[in-house]
Coordinates of C-alpha atoms and ligand atoms in Angstrom, one line a residue:
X256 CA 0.0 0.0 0.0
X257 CA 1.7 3.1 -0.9
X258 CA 1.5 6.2 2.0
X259 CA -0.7 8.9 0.8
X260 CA -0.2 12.2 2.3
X261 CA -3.4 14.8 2.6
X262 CA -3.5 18.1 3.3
X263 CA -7.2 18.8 4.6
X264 CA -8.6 22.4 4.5
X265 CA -11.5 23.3 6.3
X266 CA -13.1 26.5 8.2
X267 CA -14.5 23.9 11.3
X268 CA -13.2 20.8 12.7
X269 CA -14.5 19.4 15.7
X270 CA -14.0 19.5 18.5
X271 CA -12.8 22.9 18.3
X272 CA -14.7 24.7 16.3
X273 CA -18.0 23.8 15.2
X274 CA -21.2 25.1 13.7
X275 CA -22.7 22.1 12.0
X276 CA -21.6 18.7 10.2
X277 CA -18.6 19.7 8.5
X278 CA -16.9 20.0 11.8
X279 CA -17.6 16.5 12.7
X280 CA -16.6 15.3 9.1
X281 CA -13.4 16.8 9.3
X282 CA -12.4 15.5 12.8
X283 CA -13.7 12.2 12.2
X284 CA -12.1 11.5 8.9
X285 CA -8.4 11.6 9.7
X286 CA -8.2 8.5 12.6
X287 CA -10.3 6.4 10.0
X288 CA -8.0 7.3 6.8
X289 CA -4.8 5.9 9.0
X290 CA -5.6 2.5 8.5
X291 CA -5.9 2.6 5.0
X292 CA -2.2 4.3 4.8
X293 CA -3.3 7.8 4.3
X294 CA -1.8 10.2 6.9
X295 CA -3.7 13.8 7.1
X296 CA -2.5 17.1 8.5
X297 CA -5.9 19.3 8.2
X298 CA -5.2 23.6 8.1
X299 CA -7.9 25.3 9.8
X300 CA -7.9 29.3 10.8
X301 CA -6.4 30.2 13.9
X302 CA -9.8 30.9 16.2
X303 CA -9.0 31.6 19.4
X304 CA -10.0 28.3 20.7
X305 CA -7.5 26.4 17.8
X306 CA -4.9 28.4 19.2
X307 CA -5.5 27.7 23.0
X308 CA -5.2 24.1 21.7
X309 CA -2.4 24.2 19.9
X310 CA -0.6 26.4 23.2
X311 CA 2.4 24.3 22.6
X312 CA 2.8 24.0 19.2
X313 CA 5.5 24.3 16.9
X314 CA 6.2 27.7 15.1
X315 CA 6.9 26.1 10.9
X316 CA 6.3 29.5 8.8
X317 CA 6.6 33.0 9.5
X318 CA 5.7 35.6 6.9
X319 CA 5.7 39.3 8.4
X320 CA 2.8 40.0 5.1
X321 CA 0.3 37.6 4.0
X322 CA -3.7 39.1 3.4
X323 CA -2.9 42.4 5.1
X324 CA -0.5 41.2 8.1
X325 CA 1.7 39.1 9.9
X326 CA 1.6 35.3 10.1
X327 CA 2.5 32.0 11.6
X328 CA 1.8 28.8 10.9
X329 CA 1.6 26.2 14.2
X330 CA 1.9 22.6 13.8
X331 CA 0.6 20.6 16.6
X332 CA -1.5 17.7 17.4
X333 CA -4.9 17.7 19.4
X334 CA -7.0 14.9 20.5
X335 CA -5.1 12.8 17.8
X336 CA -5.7 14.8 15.2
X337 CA -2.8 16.8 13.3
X338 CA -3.0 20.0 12.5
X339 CA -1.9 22.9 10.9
X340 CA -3.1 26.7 12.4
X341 CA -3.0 29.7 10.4
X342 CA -2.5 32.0 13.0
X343 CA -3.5 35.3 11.4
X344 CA -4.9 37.8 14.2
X345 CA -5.5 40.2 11.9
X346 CA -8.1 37.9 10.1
X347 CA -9.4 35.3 12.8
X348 CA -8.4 36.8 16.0
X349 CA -12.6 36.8 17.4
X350 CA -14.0 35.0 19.7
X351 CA -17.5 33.1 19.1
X352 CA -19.1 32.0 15.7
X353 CA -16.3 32.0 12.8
X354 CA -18.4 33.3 10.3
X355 CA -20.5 36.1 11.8
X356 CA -20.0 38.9 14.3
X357 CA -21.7 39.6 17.4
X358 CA -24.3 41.6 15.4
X359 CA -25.5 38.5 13.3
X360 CA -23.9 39.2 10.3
X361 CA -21.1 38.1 8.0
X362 CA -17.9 39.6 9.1
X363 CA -17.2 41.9 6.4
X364 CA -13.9 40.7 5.5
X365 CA -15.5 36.9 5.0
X366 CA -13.9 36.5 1.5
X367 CA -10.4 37.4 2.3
X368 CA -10.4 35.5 5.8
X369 CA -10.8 32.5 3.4
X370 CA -9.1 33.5 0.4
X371 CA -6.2 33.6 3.2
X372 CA -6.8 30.0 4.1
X373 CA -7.0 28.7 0.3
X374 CA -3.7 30.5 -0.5
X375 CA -2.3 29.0 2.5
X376 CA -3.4 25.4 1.7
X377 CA -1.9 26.6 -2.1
X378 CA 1.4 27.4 -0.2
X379 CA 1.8 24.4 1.2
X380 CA 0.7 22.0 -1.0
X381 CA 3.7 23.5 -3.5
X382 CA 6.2 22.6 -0.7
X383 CA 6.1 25.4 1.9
X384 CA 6.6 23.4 5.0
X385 CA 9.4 21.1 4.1
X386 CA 8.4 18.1 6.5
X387 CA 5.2 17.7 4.9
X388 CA 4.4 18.3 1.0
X389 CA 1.3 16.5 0.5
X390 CA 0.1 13.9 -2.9
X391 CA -3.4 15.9 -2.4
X392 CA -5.3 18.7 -0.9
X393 CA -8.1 18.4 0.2
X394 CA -11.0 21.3 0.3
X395 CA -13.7 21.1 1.8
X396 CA -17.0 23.6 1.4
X397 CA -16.9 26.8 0.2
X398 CA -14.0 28.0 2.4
X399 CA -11.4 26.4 1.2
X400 CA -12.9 26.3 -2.7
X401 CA -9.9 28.7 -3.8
X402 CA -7.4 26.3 -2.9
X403 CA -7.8 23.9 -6.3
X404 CA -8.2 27.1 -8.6
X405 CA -4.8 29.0 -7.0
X406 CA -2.8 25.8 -7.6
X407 CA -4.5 25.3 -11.2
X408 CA -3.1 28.7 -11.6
X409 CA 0.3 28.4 -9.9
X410 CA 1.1 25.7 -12.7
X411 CA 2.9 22.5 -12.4
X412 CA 4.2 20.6 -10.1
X413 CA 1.3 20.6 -8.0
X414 CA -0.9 18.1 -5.9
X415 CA -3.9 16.7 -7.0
X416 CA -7.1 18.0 -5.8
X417 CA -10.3 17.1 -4.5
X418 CA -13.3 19.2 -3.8
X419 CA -16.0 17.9 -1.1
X420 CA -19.3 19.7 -0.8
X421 CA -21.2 19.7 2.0
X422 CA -23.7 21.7 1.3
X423 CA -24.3 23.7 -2.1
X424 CA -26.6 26.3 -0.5
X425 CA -23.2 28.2 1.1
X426 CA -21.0 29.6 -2.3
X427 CA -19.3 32.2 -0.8
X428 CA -20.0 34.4 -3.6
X429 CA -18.2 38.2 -3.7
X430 CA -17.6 41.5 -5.6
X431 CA -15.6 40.9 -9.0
X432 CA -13.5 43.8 -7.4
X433 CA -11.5 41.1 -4.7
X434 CA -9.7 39.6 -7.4
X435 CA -6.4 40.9 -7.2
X436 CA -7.0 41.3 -3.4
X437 CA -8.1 37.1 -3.2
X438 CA -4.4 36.3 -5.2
X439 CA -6.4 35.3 -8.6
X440 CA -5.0 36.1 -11.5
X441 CA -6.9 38.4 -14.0
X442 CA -7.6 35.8 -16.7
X443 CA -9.6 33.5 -14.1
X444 CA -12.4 35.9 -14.0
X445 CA -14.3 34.3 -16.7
X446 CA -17.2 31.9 -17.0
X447 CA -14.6 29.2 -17.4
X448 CA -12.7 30.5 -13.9
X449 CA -14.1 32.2 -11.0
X450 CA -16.6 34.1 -12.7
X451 CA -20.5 33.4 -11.1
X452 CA -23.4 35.8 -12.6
X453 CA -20.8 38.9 -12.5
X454 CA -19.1 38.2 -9.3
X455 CA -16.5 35.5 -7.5
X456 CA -17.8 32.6 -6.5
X457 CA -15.6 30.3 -4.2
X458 CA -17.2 27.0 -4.4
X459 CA -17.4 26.9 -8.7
X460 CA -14.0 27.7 -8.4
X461 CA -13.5 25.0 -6.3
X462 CA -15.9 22.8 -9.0
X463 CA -14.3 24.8 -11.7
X464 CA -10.6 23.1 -11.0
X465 CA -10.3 20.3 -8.5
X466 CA -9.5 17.0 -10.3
X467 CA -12.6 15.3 -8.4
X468 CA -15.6 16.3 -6.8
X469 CA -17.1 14.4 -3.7
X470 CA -20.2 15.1 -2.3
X471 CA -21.3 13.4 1.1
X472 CA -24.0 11.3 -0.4
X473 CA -24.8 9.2 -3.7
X474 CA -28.2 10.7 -3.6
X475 CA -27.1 14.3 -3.5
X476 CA -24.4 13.7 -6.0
X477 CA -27.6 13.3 -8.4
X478 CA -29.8 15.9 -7.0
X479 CA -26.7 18.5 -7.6
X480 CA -26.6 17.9 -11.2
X481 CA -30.1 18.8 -11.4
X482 CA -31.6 22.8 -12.6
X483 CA -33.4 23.0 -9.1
X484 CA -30.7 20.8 -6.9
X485 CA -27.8 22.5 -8.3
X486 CA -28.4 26.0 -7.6
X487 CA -26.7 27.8 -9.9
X488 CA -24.5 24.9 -10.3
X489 CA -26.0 22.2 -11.8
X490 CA -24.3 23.0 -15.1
X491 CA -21.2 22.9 -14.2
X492 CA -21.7 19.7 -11.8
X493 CA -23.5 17.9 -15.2
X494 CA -20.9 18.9 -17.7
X495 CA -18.0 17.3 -14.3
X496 CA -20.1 14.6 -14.0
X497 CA -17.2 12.3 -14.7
X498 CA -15.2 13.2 -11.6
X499 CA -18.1 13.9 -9.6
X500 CA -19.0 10.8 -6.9
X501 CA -21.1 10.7 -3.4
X502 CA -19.3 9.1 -0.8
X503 CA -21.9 8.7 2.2
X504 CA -20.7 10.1 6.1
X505 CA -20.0 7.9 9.1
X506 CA -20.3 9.3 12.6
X507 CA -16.9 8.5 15.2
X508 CA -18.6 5.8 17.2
X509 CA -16.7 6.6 20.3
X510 CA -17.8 10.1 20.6
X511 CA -21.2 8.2 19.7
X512 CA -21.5 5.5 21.8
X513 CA -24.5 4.7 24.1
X514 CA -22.5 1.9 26.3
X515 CA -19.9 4.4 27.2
X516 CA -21.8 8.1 26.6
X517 CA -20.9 10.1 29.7
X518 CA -23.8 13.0 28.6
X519 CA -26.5 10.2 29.1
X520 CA -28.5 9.4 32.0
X521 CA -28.1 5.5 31.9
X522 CA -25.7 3.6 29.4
X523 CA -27.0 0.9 26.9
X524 CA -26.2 -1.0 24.3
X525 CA -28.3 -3.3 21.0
X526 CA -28.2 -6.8 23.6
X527 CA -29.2 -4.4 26.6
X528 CA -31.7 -1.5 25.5
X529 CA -33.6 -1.9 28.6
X530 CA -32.0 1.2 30.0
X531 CA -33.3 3.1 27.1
X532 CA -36.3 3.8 29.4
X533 CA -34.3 5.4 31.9
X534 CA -33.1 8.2 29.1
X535 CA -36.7 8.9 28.2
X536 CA -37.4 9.6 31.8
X537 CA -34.8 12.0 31.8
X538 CA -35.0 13.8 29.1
X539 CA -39.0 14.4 30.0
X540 CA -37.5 15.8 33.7
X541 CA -34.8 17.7 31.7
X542 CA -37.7 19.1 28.9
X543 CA -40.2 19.5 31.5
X544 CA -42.5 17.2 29.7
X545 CA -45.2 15.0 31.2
X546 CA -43.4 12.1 32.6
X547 CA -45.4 9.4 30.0
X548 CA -43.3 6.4 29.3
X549 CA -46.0 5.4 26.6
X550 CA -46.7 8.3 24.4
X551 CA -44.5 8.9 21.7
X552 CA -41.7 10.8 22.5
X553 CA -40.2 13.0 18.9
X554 CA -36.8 14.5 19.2
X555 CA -35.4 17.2 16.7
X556 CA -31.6 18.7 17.0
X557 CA -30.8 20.4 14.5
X558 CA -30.2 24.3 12.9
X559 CA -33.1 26.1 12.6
X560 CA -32.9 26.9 8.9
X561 CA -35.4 26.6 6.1
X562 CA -32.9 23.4 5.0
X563 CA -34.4 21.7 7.6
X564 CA -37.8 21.5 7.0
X565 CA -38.8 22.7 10.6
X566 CA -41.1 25.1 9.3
X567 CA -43.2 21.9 8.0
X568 CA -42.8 20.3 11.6
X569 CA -44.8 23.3 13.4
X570 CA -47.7 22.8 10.8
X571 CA -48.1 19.5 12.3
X572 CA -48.3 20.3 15.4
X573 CA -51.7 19.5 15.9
X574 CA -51.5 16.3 14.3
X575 CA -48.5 15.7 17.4
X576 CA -51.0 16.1 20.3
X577 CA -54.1 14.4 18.8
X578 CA -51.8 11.3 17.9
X579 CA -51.1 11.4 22.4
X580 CA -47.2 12.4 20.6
X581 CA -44.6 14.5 22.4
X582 CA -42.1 16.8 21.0
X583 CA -38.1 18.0 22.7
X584 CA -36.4 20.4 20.3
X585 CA -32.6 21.3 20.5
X586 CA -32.4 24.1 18.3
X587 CA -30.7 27.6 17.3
X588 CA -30.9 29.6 14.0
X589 CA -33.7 31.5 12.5
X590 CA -35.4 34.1 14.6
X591 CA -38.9 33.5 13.2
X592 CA -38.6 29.5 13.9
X593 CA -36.9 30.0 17.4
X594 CA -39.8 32.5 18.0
X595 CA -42.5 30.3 17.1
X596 CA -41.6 26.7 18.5
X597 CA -40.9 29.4 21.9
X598 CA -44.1 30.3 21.8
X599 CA -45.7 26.5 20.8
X600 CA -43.8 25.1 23.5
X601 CA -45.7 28.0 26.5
X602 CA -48.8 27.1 24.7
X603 CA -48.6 23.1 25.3
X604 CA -46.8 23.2 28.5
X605 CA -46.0 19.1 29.3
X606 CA -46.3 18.2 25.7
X607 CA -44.0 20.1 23.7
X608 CA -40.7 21.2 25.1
X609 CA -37.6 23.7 23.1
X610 CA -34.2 24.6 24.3
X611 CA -33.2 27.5 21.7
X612 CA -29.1 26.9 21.9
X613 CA -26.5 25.0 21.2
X614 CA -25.5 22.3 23.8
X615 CA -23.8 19.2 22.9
X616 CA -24.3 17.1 25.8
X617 CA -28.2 17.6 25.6
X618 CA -28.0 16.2 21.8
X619 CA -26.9 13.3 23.2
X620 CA -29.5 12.8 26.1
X621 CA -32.0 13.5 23.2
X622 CA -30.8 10.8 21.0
X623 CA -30.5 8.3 23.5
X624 CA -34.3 9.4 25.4
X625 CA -36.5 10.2 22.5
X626 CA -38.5 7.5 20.9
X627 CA -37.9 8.6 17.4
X628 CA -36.0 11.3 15.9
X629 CA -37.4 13.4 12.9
X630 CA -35.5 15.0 10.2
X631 CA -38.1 16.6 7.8
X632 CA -34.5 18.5 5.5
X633 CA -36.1 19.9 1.9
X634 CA -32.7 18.9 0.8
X635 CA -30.2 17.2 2.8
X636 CA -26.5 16.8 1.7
X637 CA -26.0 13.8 4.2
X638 CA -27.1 14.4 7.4
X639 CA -25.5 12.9 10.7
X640 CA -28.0 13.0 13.4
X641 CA -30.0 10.3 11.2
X642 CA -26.8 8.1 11.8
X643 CA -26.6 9.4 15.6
X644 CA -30.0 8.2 16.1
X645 CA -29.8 4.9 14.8
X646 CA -26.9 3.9 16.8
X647 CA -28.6 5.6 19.7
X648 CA -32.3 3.5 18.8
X649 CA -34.3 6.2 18.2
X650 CA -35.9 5.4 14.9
X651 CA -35.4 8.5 12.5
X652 CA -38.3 9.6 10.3
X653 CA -36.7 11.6 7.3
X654 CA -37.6 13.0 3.9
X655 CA -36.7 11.0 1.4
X656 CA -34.2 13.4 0.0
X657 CA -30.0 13.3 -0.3
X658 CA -28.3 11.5 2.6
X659 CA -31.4 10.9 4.4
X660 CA -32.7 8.4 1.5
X661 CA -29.7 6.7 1.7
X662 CA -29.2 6.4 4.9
X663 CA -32.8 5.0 6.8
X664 CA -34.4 1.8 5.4
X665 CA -38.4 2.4 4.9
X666 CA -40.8 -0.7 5.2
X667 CA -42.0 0.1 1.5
X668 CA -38.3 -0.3 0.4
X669 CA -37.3 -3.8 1.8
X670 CA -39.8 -5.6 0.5
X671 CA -38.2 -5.7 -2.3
X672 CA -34.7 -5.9 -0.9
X673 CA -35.3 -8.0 1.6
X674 CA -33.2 -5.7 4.1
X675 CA -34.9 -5.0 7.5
X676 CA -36.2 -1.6 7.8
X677 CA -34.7 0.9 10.2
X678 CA -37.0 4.1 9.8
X679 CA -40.0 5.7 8.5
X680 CA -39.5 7.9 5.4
X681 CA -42.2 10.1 4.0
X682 CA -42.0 12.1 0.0
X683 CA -43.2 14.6 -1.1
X684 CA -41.2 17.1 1.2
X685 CA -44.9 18.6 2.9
X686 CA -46.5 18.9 6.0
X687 CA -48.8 16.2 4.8
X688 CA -46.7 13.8 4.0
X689 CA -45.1 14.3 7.0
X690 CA -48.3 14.4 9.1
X691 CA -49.1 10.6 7.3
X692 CA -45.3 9.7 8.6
X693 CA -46.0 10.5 12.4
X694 CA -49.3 8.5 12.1
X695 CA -47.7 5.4 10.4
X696 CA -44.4 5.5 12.8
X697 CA -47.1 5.9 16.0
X698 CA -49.1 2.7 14.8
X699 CA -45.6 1.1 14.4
X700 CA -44.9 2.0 17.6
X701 CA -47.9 0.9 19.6
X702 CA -46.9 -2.0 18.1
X703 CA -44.0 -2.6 20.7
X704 CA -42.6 -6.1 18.6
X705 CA -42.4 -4.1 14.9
X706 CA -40.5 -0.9 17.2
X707 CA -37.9 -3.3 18.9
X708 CA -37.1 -4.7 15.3
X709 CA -37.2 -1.0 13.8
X710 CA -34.7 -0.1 17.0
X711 CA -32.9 -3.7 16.6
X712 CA -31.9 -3.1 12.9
X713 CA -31.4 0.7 13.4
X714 CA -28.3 0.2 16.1
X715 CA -27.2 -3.0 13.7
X716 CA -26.2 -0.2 11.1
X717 CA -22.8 0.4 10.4
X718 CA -22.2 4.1 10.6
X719 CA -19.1 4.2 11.0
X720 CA -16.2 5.7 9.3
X721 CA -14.5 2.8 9.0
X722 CA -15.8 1.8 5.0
X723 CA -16.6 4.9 3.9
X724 CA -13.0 6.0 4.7
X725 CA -11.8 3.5 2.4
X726 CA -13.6 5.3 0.0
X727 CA -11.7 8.4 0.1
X728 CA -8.8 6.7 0.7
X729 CA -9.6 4.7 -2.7
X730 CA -10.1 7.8 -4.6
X731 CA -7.0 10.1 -3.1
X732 CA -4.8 7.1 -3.9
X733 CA -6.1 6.7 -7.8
X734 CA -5.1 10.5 -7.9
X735 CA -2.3 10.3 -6.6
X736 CA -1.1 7.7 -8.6
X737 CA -2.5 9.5 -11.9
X738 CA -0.5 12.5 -11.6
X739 CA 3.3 10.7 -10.2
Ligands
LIG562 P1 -25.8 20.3 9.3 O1 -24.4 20.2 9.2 O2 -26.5 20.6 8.0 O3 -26.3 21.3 10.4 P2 -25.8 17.5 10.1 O4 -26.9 16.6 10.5 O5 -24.8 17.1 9.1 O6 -26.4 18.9 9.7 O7 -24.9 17.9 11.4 C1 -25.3 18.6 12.5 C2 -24.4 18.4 13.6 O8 -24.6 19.4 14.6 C3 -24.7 17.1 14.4 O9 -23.5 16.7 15.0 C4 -25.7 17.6 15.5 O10 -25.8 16.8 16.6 C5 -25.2 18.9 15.8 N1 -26.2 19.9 16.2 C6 -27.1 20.6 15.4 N2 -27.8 21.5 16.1 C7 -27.4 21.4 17.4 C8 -27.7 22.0 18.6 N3 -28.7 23.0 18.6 N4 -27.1 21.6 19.7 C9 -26.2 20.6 19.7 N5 -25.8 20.0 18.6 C10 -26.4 20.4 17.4
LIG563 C1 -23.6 20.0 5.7 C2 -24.9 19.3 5.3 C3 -25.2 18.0 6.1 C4 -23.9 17.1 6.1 C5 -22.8 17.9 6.7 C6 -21.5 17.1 6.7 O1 -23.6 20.8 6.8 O2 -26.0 20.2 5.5 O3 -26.2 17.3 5.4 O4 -24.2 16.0 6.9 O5 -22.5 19.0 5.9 O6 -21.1 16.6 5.5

């Protein structure tokens, strides 16, 4: 097996810095790639919180001028992951979320904060820190999506590169009149460069020129290349098509782990889910909900965005209390959704229950006490608290859309596969649809033989990292071995 080398650029990586999924891609995928012989160094901004990680790291550049002032870059390792910091006060120096300020909105200087990154991951995959010159760099999202068009540029020799979306909805799009300032070249503002409906669009440039495209799901990998999927992009995805694959997300199973969770109220496991009862109990005390071991208990965690489909849950609210149902919602995001699922949960004290925030340890008490967890995305890259929630047994319902249809077995579907089901899925993306979904997963679960299977085969899924990894490692290895 030859070694592989990676360099991995990303704006998150957990468990430092995280607003979504992509952080816990990023931080998973590294310890799962090792045994497949590919060693990864991942360069992420220096936040604050990177920084107070990496306390003791080693100094490997420093540039007195690089995006408007000084730099280092700090090599260290954290929680077994290696990493690279781009410690640049002058562009990541704030505290709190890394892409907004405390007055909600986009820090101003967004593009050059991650034009800054790209170039660096440029730097170094052309040989700028000695001890590590990687076969392939990695972007993922938007973020990093100048990285594979400033090495096209920068000519030969150069890595190959690979381009990972997570989400197409985030393009990082901005003014034609950055170009010099990003580091691109005059001639790549043009429909076949950087050029997006007459400005700069990171991501497409990232598409444009990375030698493959990944996506997180096979689903979504086909959704993209559609006129309404793609967004703007869809072109561009069909006419790439050919180095354009969907390689599905795993979860890191010890971070996930009900027999040895230290955020839950009573550990379990597939042979011993007895204990399951015990989290339900808790997280009714913890929600303030009416402690009922036999209704229905949903959980949600998840951004409050219209993505996500939460607008479509409140419709069926009243569908929720006549079916006996309760409802716990983790959530932060949208004003107007926080607002309204405030205000449903004063309304139906003891059946409904929010926490508007952001709180790890209660995703995991949710996962391992609710009943079923629902995921109603109106498009959904991959999704990971699907995955979360079958190892946890709590049986997802999900729109049959991107990760989610690849990822939960419906009833309808096995009877022709023969697989055993592991969810409930409901299609069209509406509130009926999703109203019909509750009803047929509360009949399934009155019916407490069918559930145990549904939870049975649910926490029998491999969502792991482990085979999926292989994919990647597959696919940086056929590159690298393309362009030696
Ligand atoms: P996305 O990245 O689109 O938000 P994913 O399902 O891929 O969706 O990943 C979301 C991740 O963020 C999961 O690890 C989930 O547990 C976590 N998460 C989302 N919202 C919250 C929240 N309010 N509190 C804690 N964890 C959350
Ligand atoms: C994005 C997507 C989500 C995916 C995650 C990690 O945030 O919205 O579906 O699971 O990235 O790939």
């Amino acid at each position: 097996m030859t070694p592989v080398r990676v360099l991995a650029v990303a704006s998150e990586v957990y468990p430092l810095v995280k607003t979504g999924g992509l952080a816990d891609v990023v931080g998973a995928l590294p310890a799962a790639l090792k045994q497949y012989g590919v060693t990864t160094r991942t360069l992420v901004p220096g936040y604050p919180d990177v920084l107070k990680a990496l306390a003791t790291a080693e100094t490997l550049l420093h540039w007195p001028e690089f995006y408007g002032g000084p730099i280092r870059v700090l090599g260290g390792t954290h929680d077994g992951l290696d990493l690279f910091a781009l410690d640049a006060p002058h562009l990541y120096a704030r505290p709190g979320n890394p892409y907004v300020g405390p007055d909600g909105r986009d820090w101003p200087d967004n593009g050059i904060r991650f034009a800054a990154l790209s170039r660096m991951a440029a730097e170094i995959g052309q040989g700028a820190i000695t001890s590590f010159v990687p076969d392939i760099v990695h972007a993922h999202d938007w973020q990093a999506g100048l990285a594979p068009a400033l090495l096209h540029y920068a000519g030969q020799p150069r890595p190959g590169t690979v381009m990972t979306v997570h989400n197409l909805a985030y393009q990082g799009q901005f003014s034609p009149d950055m170009l010099t300032a990003f580091g691109l070249p005059g001639e790549s503002y043009a429909l076949h460069g950087v050029e997006y409906f007459g400005g700069i669009s990171f991501l497409k440039a990232g598409l444009r020129f990375a030698d493959r495209i990944t996506t997180v799901s096979p689903t979504y990998a086909k959704e993209i290349q559609s006129d309404e999927g793609g967004m703007g992009l869809g072109g561009l995805l069909r006419e790439r098509s050919g180095v354009l694959s969907g390689i599905l997300n795993g979860i890191d199973i010890s971070v996930w782990n009900p027999a040895t969770d230290p955020d839950i109220a009573a550990r379990f496991s597939a042979e011993q889910p007895a204990e399951r009862a015990a989290n339900k109990a808790a997280l009714q005390r913890r929600f303030g909900l009416d402690p009922a071991p036999d209704a229905m208990l949903l959980g949600v965690i998840s951004r409050l965005s219209w993505q996500k489909g939460l607008d479509l849950l409140l419709e069926v609210i009243p569908t929720i209390l006549r079916e006996g149902m309760q409802l716990a919602l983790l959530g932060s995001g949208d004003r107007d959704l926080q607002d309204r699922y405030a205000a449903l949960a004063r309304d139906n004290p003891g059946r409904i229950a929010v926490v508007i925030g952001y709180d790890e340890a209660l995703a995991h008490l949710i996962q391992a006490g609710s009943d079923a967890l629902v995921v109603p995305s109106r498009f959904e890259p991959c999704g990971l608290t699907q995955l979360c929630a079958l190892r946890y047994g709590a049986v997802p319902i999900v729109s049959r859309v991107g990760g989610l249809a690849d990822t939960v077995l419906d009833f309808d579907e096995v009877a022709i596969t023969g697989d055993a089901p592991t969810g409930v899925k409901f299609a069209p993306v509406t509130s009926d649809a999703l109203a019909h979904g509750l009803r047929k997963a509360n009949l399934l679960f009155n019916d407490k033989v069918t559930w145990r299977r549904l939870q049975q085969a649910g926490m029998a899924t491999d969502v792991s990292w482990h085979n999926r990894a292989g994919r990647y490692a597959a696919l940086y290895r056929e590159l690298a071995t393309t362009r030696r």
